Amino acid sequence: MVVSLAFLYNFWVIIYRFAFQEINRRTIVVWFCLDYFSDFLYLIDIFFHFRTGYLEDGVLQTDAMKLRQHYMNSTTFYIDCLCLLPLDFLYLSIGFNSILRSFRLVKIYRFWAFMDRTERHTNYPNLFRSLALIHYLLVIFHWNGCLYHIIHKNNGFGSRNWVYHDSESADVVKQYLQSYYWCTLALTTIGDLPKPRSKAILVMGEN
């Protein structure tokens, strides 16, 4: 579960920072602490994999040498190493760019495994599936909102008539809510609604 939370942090934050608010001097301490704490959890997960038993001809293997060889010869080991590829060092040459941490998202296989195990062992599988579905929808809206804003920042498709006119002067929170709101309307095919004028209306409109 802990590794899944670290993955979800990266899954939500990387695209947000790339689209809206990249790391800067005011936020560098907070973001770096969170980023490298999640990396530390990924690293701990690798150490646990070296001590995870496996079945061979129906017999549980617990020998440390066999466990290490089995893990290092598996695809999982290379995926886990790819997740921790230290591209962050490129910050020194090209500046802060959160998209360099995209390889952290390869850890999604651990999240899927956690979801599968939890669904099979929980006493409330229907409730769990409902919460999972809501989360997937929120993630889809989140990523689409971020991509919408990225396109807007790069002058859209040759025109900015399709974006909010006050998005340039609005603060980051309002920019995000506007993008999230627009994508919610677009993906749910809801139209002809009055344009929201405040953050509160944006939040209520999304709900």
PDB file of C-alpha atoms in Angstrom:
ATOM      1  CA  MET A   1       0.000   0.000   0.000  1.00  0.00           C
ATOM      2  CA  VAL A   2       2.815   2.416   0.855  1.00  0.00           C
ATOM      3  CA  VAL A   3       4.438   1.962  -2.552  1.00  0.00           C
ATOM      4  CA  SER A   4       1.041   2.477  -4.191  1.00  0.00           C
ATOM      5  CA  LEU A   5       0.681   5.798  -2.360  1.00  0.00           C
ATOM      6  CA  ALA A   6       4.123   6.840  -3.603  1.00  0.00           C
ATOM      7  CA  PHE A   7       3.060   5.929  -7.139  1.00  0.00           C
ATOM      8  CA  LEU A   8      -0.184   7.899  -6.803  1.00  0.00           C
ATOM      9  CA  TYR A   9       1.774  10.917  -5.606  1.00  0.00           C
ATOM     10  CA  ASN A  10       3.867  10.820  -8.776  1.00  0.00           C
ATOM     11  CA  PHE A  11       0.841  10.046 -10.937  1.00  0.00           C
ATOM     12  CA  TRP A  12      -1.024  13.141  -9.764  1.00  0.00           C
ATOM     13  CA  VAL A  13       1.837  15.576  -9.185  1.00  0.00           C
ATOM     14  CA  ILE A  14       4.206  15.141 -12.145  1.00  0.00           C
ATOM     15  CA  ILE A  15       1.725  16.213 -14.815  1.00  0.00           C
ATOM     16  CA  TYR A  16       0.336  18.984 -12.582  1.00  0.00           C
ATOM     17  CA  ARG A  17       3.738  20.561 -12.014  1.00  0.00           C
ATOM     18  CA  PHE A  18       4.649  20.260 -15.674  1.00  0.00           C
ATOM     19  CA  ALA A  19       1.404  21.946 -16.738  1.00  0.00           C
ATOM     20  CA  PHE A  20       0.785  24.562 -14.058  1.00  0.00           C
ATOM     21  CA  GLN A  21       3.450  25.252 -11.495  1.00  0.00           C
ATOM     22  CA  GLU A  22       6.943  23.931 -12.010  1.00  0.00           C
ATOM     23  CA  ILE A  23       9.395  23.752  -9.115  1.00  0.00           C
ATOM     24  CA  ASN A  24      10.721  27.174  -8.143  1.00  0.00           C
ATOM     25  CA  ARG A  25      12.745  28.687  -5.316  1.00  0.00           C
ATOM     26  CA  ARG A  26       9.702  29.085  -3.076  1.00  0.00           C
ATOM     27  CA  THR A  27       8.526  25.490  -3.439  1.00  0.00           C
ATOM     28  CA  ILE A  28      11.793  23.635  -3.985  1.00  0.00           C
ATOM     29  CA  VAL A  29      12.107  22.377  -0.396  1.00  0.00           C
ATOM     30  CA  VAL A  30       8.565  20.980  -0.235  1.00  0.00           C
ATOM     31  CA  TRP A  31       8.631  19.335  -3.650  1.00  0.00           C
ATOM     32  CA  PHE A  32      12.125  17.906  -3.237  1.00  0.00           C
ATOM     33  CA  CYS A  33      11.237  16.392   0.146  1.00  0.00           C
ATOM     34  CA  LEU A  34       8.103  14.775  -1.275  1.00  0.00           C
ATOM     35  CA  ASP A  35       9.815  13.643  -4.483  1.00  0.00           C
ATOM     36  CA  TYR A  36      12.755  11.986  -2.826  1.00  0.00           C
ATOM     37  CA  PHE A  37      10.700  10.498  -0.032  1.00  0.00           C
ATOM     38  CA  SER A  38       8.648   8.707  -2.694  1.00  0.00           C
ATOM     39  CA  ASP A  39      11.911   7.632  -4.354  1.00  0.00           C
ATOM     40  CA  PHE A  40      13.083   6.308  -0.995  1.00  0.00           C
ATOM     41  CA  LEU A  41       9.914   4.202  -0.756  1.00  0.00           C
ATOM     42  CA  TYR A  42      10.622   2.840  -4.242  1.00  0.00           C
ATOM     43  CA  LEU A  43      14.137   1.932  -3.101  1.00  0.00           C
ATOM     44  CA  ILE A  44      12.838   0.197   0.030  1.00  0.00           C
ATOM     45  CA  ASP A  45      10.478  -1.776  -2.207  1.00  0.00           C
ATOM     46  CA  ILE A  46      13.479  -3.092  -4.150  1.00  0.00           C
ATOM     47  CA  PHE A  47      15.135  -4.256  -0.928  1.00  0.00           C
ATOM     48  CA  PHE A  48      11.937  -6.053   0.081  1.00  0.00           C
ATOM     49  CA  HIS A  49      11.826  -7.779  -3.301  1.00  0.00           C
ATOM     50  CA  PHE A  50      15.249  -9.255  -2.578  1.00  0.00           C
ATOM     51  CA  ARG A  51      13.711 -10.973   0.457  1.00  0.00           C
ATOM     52  CA  THR A  52      10.395 -12.029  -1.092  1.00  0.00           C
ATOM     53  CA  GLY A  53       9.912 -15.785  -1.365  1.00  0.00           C
ATOM     54  CA  TYR A  54       8.640 -17.560  -4.466  1.00  0.00           C
ATOM     55  CA  LEU A  55       7.333 -21.001  -5.358  1.00  0.00           C
ATOM     56  CA  GLU A  56       9.527 -23.445  -7.253  1.00  0.00           C
ATOM     57  CA  ASP A  57       7.923 -26.813  -8.076  1.00  0.00           C
ATOM     58  CA  GLY A  58       5.376 -26.118  -5.366  1.00  0.00           C
ATOM     59  CA  VAL A  59       8.037 -25.467  -2.720  1.00  0.00           C
ATOM     60  CA  LEU A  60       8.429 -22.042  -1.124  1.00  0.00           C
ATOM     61  CA  GLN A  61      11.988 -20.848  -1.624  1.00  0.00           C
ATOM     62  CA  THR A  62      13.495 -18.830   1.225  1.00  0.00           C
ATOM     63  CA  ASP A  63      17.220 -19.150   0.562  1.00  0.00           C
ATOM     64  CA  ALA A  64      18.703 -15.640   0.354  1.00  0.00           C
ATOM     65  CA  MET A  65      20.948 -16.464  -2.621  1.00  0.00           C
ATOM     66  CA  LYS A  66      18.103 -17.984  -4.621  1.00  0.00           C
ATOM     67  CA  LEU A  67      15.790 -15.099  -3.788  1.00  0.00           C
ATOM     68  CA  ARG A  68      18.361 -12.572  -4.970  1.00  0.00           C
ATOM     69  CA  GLN A  69      19.079 -14.434  -8.196  1.00  0.00           C
ATOM     70  CA  HIS A  70      15.391 -14.974  -8.909  1.00  0.00           C
ATOM     71  CA  TYR A  71      14.591 -11.289  -8.487  1.00  0.00           C
ATOM     72  CA  MET A  72      17.595 -10.013 -10.447  1.00  0.00           C
ATOM     73  CA  ASN A  73      16.773 -12.353 -13.337  1.00  0.00           C
ATOM     74  CA  SER A  74      13.162 -11.183 -13.489  1.00  0.00           C
ATOM     75  CA  THR A  75      11.630  -8.404 -15.560  1.00  0.00           C
ATOM     76  CA  THR A  76      10.421  -6.803 -12.339  1.00  0.00           C
ATOM     77  CA  PHE A  77      13.982  -5.993 -11.292  1.00  0.00           C
ATOM     78  CA  TYR A  78      14.673  -4.061 -14.491  1.00  0.00           C
ATOM     79  CA  ILE A  79      11.346  -2.238 -14.225  1.00  0.00           C
ATOM     80  CA  ASP A  80      12.147  -1.242 -10.649  1.00  0.00           C
ATOM     81  CA  CYS A  81      15.570   0.034 -11.707  1.00  0.00           C
ATOM     82  CA  LEU A  82      13.997   1.969 -14.577  1.00  0.00           C
ATOM     83  CA  CYS A  83      11.638   3.632 -12.096  1.00  0.00           C
ATOM     84  CA  LEU A  84      14.608   5.102 -10.237  1.00  0.00           C
ATOM     85  CA  LEU A  85      16.530   6.298 -13.275  1.00  0.00           C
ATOM     86  CA  PRO A  86      18.216   9.475 -11.914  1.00  0.00           C
ATOM     87  CA  LEU A  87      17.195  11.864 -14.676  1.00  0.00           C
ATOM     88  CA  ASP A  88      16.727  14.508 -11.990  1.00  0.00           C
ATOM     89  CA  PHE A  89      20.409  15.339 -12.429  1.00  0.00           C
ATOM     90  CA  LEU A  90      19.403  16.976 -15.704  1.00  0.00           C
ATOM     91  CA  TYR A  91      17.837  19.719 -13.574  1.00  0.00           C
ATOM     92  CA  LEU A  92      21.377  21.077 -13.318  1.00  0.00           C
ATOM     93  CA  SER A  93      21.626  21.647 -17.066  1.00  0.00           C
ATOM     94  CA  ILE A  94      18.084  22.243 -18.339  1.00  0.00           C
ATOM     95  CA  GLY A  95      16.406  23.563 -15.203  1.00  0.00           C
ATOM     96  CA  PHE A  96      13.452  22.142 -13.311  1.00  0.00           C
ATOM     97  CA  ASN A  97      11.258  19.976 -15.505  1.00  0.00           C
ATOM     98  CA  SER A  98       9.048  17.484 -13.706  1.00  0.00           C
ATOM     99  CA  ILE A  99       8.418  15.452 -16.838  1.00  0.00           C
ATOM    100  CA  LEU A 100      11.916  14.023 -16.300  1.00  0.00           C
ATOM    101  CA  ARG A 101      10.396  11.985 -13.465  1.00  0.00           C
ATOM    102  CA  SER A 102       7.970  10.233 -15.804  1.00  0.00           C
ATOM    103  CA  PHE A 103       9.758   6.908 -15.391  1.00  0.00           C
ATOM    104  CA  ARG A 104       8.426   6.832 -11.816  1.00  0.00           C
ATOM    105  CA  LEU A 105       5.044   6.031 -13.350  1.00  0.00           C
ATOM    106  CA  VAL A 106       6.287   2.644 -14.569  1.00  0.00           C
ATOM    107  CA  LYS A 107       5.657   1.508 -10.993  1.00  0.00           C
ATOM    108  CA  ILE A 108       1.976   1.292 -11.898  1.00  0.00           C
ATOM    109  CA  TYR A 109       2.235  -2.509 -11.855  1.00  0.00           C
ATOM    110  CA  ARG A 110       2.539  -2.358  -8.052  1.00  0.00           C
ATOM    111  CA  PHE A 111      -0.573  -0.206  -7.839  1.00  0.00           C
ATOM    112  CA  TRP A 112      -2.533  -2.662  -9.987  1.00  0.00           C
ATOM    113  CA  ALA A 113      -1.339  -5.555  -7.818  1.00  0.00           C
ATOM    114  CA  PHE A 114      -2.421  -3.696  -4.682  1.00  0.00           C
ATOM    115  CA  MET A 115      -5.851  -2.962  -6.162  1.00  0.00           C
ATOM    116  CA  ASP A 116      -6.310  -6.586  -7.209  1.00  0.00           C
ATOM    117  CA  ARG A 117      -5.326  -7.982  -3.798  1.00  0.00           C
ATOM    118  CA  THR A 118      -7.463  -5.479  -1.924  1.00  0.00           C
ATOM    119  CA  GLU A 119     -10.514  -6.196  -4.062  1.00  0.00           C
ATOM    120  CA  ARG A 120     -10.151  -9.941  -3.479  1.00  0.00           C
ATOM    121  CA  HIS A 121      -9.668  -9.697   0.281  1.00  0.00           C
ATOM    122  CA  THR A 122     -11.891  -6.805   1.330  1.00  0.00           C
ATOM    123  CA  ASN A 123     -15.239  -7.426   3.008  1.00  0.00           C
ATOM    124  CA  TYR A 124     -16.801  -4.673   0.901  1.00  0.00           C
ATOM    125  CA  PRO A 125     -15.747  -5.356  -2.704  1.00  0.00           C
ATOM    126  CA  ASN A 126     -18.589  -3.348  -4.250  1.00  0.00           C
ATOM    127  CA  LEU A 127     -17.726  -0.276  -2.193  1.00  0.00           C
ATOM    128  CA  PHE A 128     -14.068  -0.682  -3.098  1.00  0.00           C
ATOM    129  CA  ARG A 129     -14.889  -0.942  -6.814  1.00  0.00           C
ATOM    130  CA  SER A 130     -17.040   2.180  -6.585  1.00  0.00           C
ATOM    131  CA  LEU A 131     -14.260   4.159  -4.908  1.00  0.00           C
ATOM    132  CA  ALA A 132     -11.752   2.870  -7.455  1.00  0.00           C
ATOM    133  CA  LEU A 133     -14.026   3.935 -10.315  1.00  0.00           C
ATOM    134  CA  ILE A 134     -14.429   7.421  -8.826  1.00  0.00           C
ATOM    135  CA  HIS A 135     -10.664   7.708  -8.477  1.00  0.00           C
ATOM    136  CA  TYR A 136     -10.103   6.647 -12.091  1.00  0.00           C
ATOM    137  CA  LEU A 137     -12.586   9.273 -13.272  1.00  0.00           C
ATOM    138  CA  LEU A 138     -10.902  11.982 -11.202  1.00  0.00           C
ATOM    139  CA  VAL A 139      -7.509  10.989 -12.611  1.00  0.00           C
ATOM    140  CA  ILE A 140      -8.832  11.131 -16.175  1.00  0.00           C
ATOM    141  CA  PHE A 141     -10.267  14.610 -15.578  1.00  0.00           C
ATOM    142  CA  HIS A 142      -7.033  15.694 -13.869  1.00  0.00           C
ATOM    143  CA  TRP A 143      -4.768  14.558 -16.702  1.00  0.00           C
ATOM    144  CA  ASN A 144      -7.058  15.984 -19.373  1.00  0.00           C
ATOM    145  CA  GLY A 145      -7.227  19.290 -17.515  1.00  0.00           C
ATOM    146  CA  CYS A 146      -3.445  19.450 -17.344  1.00  0.00           C
ATOM    147  CA  LEU A 147      -3.073  18.585 -21.031  1.00  0.00           C
ATOM    148  CA  TYR A 148      -5.697  21.211 -21.874  1.00  0.00           C
ATOM    149  CA  HIS A 149      -3.652  23.826 -20.025  1.00  0.00           C
ATOM    150  CA  ILE A 150      -0.415  22.719 -21.704  1.00  0.00           C
ATOM    151  CA  ILE A 151      -2.033  23.193 -25.120  1.00  0.00           C
ATOM    152  CA  HIS A 152      -3.331  26.581 -24.019  1.00  0.00           C
ATOM    153  CA  LYS A 153       0.119  27.694 -22.837  1.00  0.00           C
ATOM    154  CA  ASN A 154       1.558  26.791 -26.227  1.00  0.00           C
ATOM    155  CA  ASN A 155      -0.929  29.048 -28.048  1.00  0.00           C
ATOM    156  CA  GLY A 156      -3.553  26.365 -28.486  1.00  0.00           C
ATOM    157  CA  PHE A 157      -4.198  25.261 -32.035  1.00  0.00           C
ATOM    158  CA  GLY A 158      -3.268  28.641 -33.482  1.00  0.00           C
ATOM    159  CA  SER A 159      -6.028  30.398 -31.559  1.00  0.00           C
ATOM    160  CA  ARG A 160      -6.969  31.028 -27.937  1.00  0.00           C
ATOM    161  CA  ASN A 161     -10.648  31.723 -28.482  1.00  0.00           C
ATOM    162  CA  TRP A 162     -11.539  28.366 -26.946  1.00  0.00           C
ATOM    163  CA  VAL A 163      -9.874  29.012 -23.561  1.00  0.00           C
ATOM    164  CA  TYR A 164     -10.829  31.178 -20.607  1.00  0.00           C
ATOM    165  CA  HIS A 165      -9.808  34.750 -21.297  1.00  0.00           C
ATOM    166  CA  ASP A 166      -8.750  35.495 -17.723  1.00  0.00           C
ATOM    167  CA  SER A 167      -6.581  32.395 -17.397  1.00  0.00           C
ATOM    168  CA  GLU A 168      -3.380  34.359 -17.954  1.00  0.00           C
ATOM    169  CA  SER A 169      -3.977  36.674 -14.989  1.00  0.00           C
ATOM    170  CA  ALA A 170      -5.627  34.100 -12.713  1.00  0.00           C
ATOM    171  CA  ASP A 171      -3.709  32.404  -9.919  1.00  0.00           C
ATOM    172  CA  VAL A 172      -2.587  28.799 -10.267  1.00  0.00           C
ATOM    173  CA  VAL A 173      -5.509  27.377  -8.284  1.00  0.00           C
ATOM    174  CA  LYS A 174      -8.056  29.129 -10.486  1.00  0.00           C
ATOM    175  CA  GLN A 175      -6.218  28.103 -13.650  1.00  0.00           C
ATOM    176  CA  TYR A 176      -6.310  24.482 -12.511  1.00  0.00           C
ATOM    177  CA  LEU A 177      -9.989  24.624 -11.532  1.00  0.00           C
ATOM    178  CA  GLN A 178     -10.894  26.229 -14.849  1.00  0.00           C
ATOM    179  CA  SER A 179      -9.065  23.526 -16.791  1.00  0.00           C
ATOM    180  CA  TYR A 180     -10.542  20.767 -14.635  1.00  0.00           C
ATOM    181  CA  TYR A 181     -14.018  22.255 -15.013  1.00  0.00           C
ATOM    182  CA  TRP A 182     -13.732  22.518 -18.794  1.00  0.00           C
ATOM    183  CA  CYS A 183     -12.521  18.931 -19.138  1.00  0.00           C
ATOM    184  CA  THR A 184     -15.297  17.683 -16.870  1.00  0.00           C
ATOM    185  CA  LEU A 185     -17.855  19.351 -19.132  1.00  0.00           C
ATOM    186  CA  ALA A 186     -16.164  18.090 -22.291  1.00  0.00           C
ATOM    187  CA  LEU A 187     -15.758  14.485 -21.154  1.00  0.00           C
ATOM    188  CA  THR A 188     -19.294  14.276 -19.791  1.00  0.00           C
ATOM    189  CA  THR A 189     -20.708  16.029 -22.910  1.00  0.00           C
ATOM    190  CA  ILE A 190     -22.385  18.751 -20.855  1.00  0.00           C
ATOM    191  CA  GLY A 191     -22.684  22.125 -22.551  1.00  0.00           C
ATOM    192  CA  ASP A 192     -24.523  25.450 -22.617  1.00  0.00           C
ATOM    193  CA  LEU A 193     -23.748  26.235 -18.989  1.00  0.00           C
ATOM    194  CA  PRO A 194     -22.972  29.778 -17.819  1.00  0.00           C
ATOM    195  CA  LYS A 195     -19.295  30.491 -17.335  1.00  0.00           C
ATOM    196  CA  PRO A 196     -18.309  30.195 -13.640  1.00  0.00           C
ATOM    197  CA  ARG A 197     -17.003  33.387 -12.061  1.00  0.00           C
ATOM    198  CA  SER A 198     -15.441  32.164  -8.819  1.00  0.00           C
ATOM    199  CA  LYS A 199     -13.446  29.257  -7.422  1.00  0.00           C
ATOM    200  CA  ALA A 200     -16.387  28.123  -5.299  1.00  0.00           C
ATOM    201  CA  ILE A 201     -18.643  27.847  -8.347  1.00  0.00           C
ATOM    202  CA  LEU A 202     -15.912  25.964 -10.204  1.00  0.00           C
ATOM    203  CA  VAL A 203     -15.607  23.426  -7.380  1.00  0.00           C
ATOM    204  CA  MET A 204     -19.376  22.986  -7.046  1.00  0.00           C
ATOM    205  CA  GLY A 205     -19.713  22.748 -10.813  1.00  0.00           C
ATOM    206  CA  GLU A 206     -17.221  19.885 -10.918  1.00  0.00           C
ATOM    207  CA  ASN A 207     -19.182  18.038  -8.273  1.00  0.00           C
TER     208      ASN A 207
END
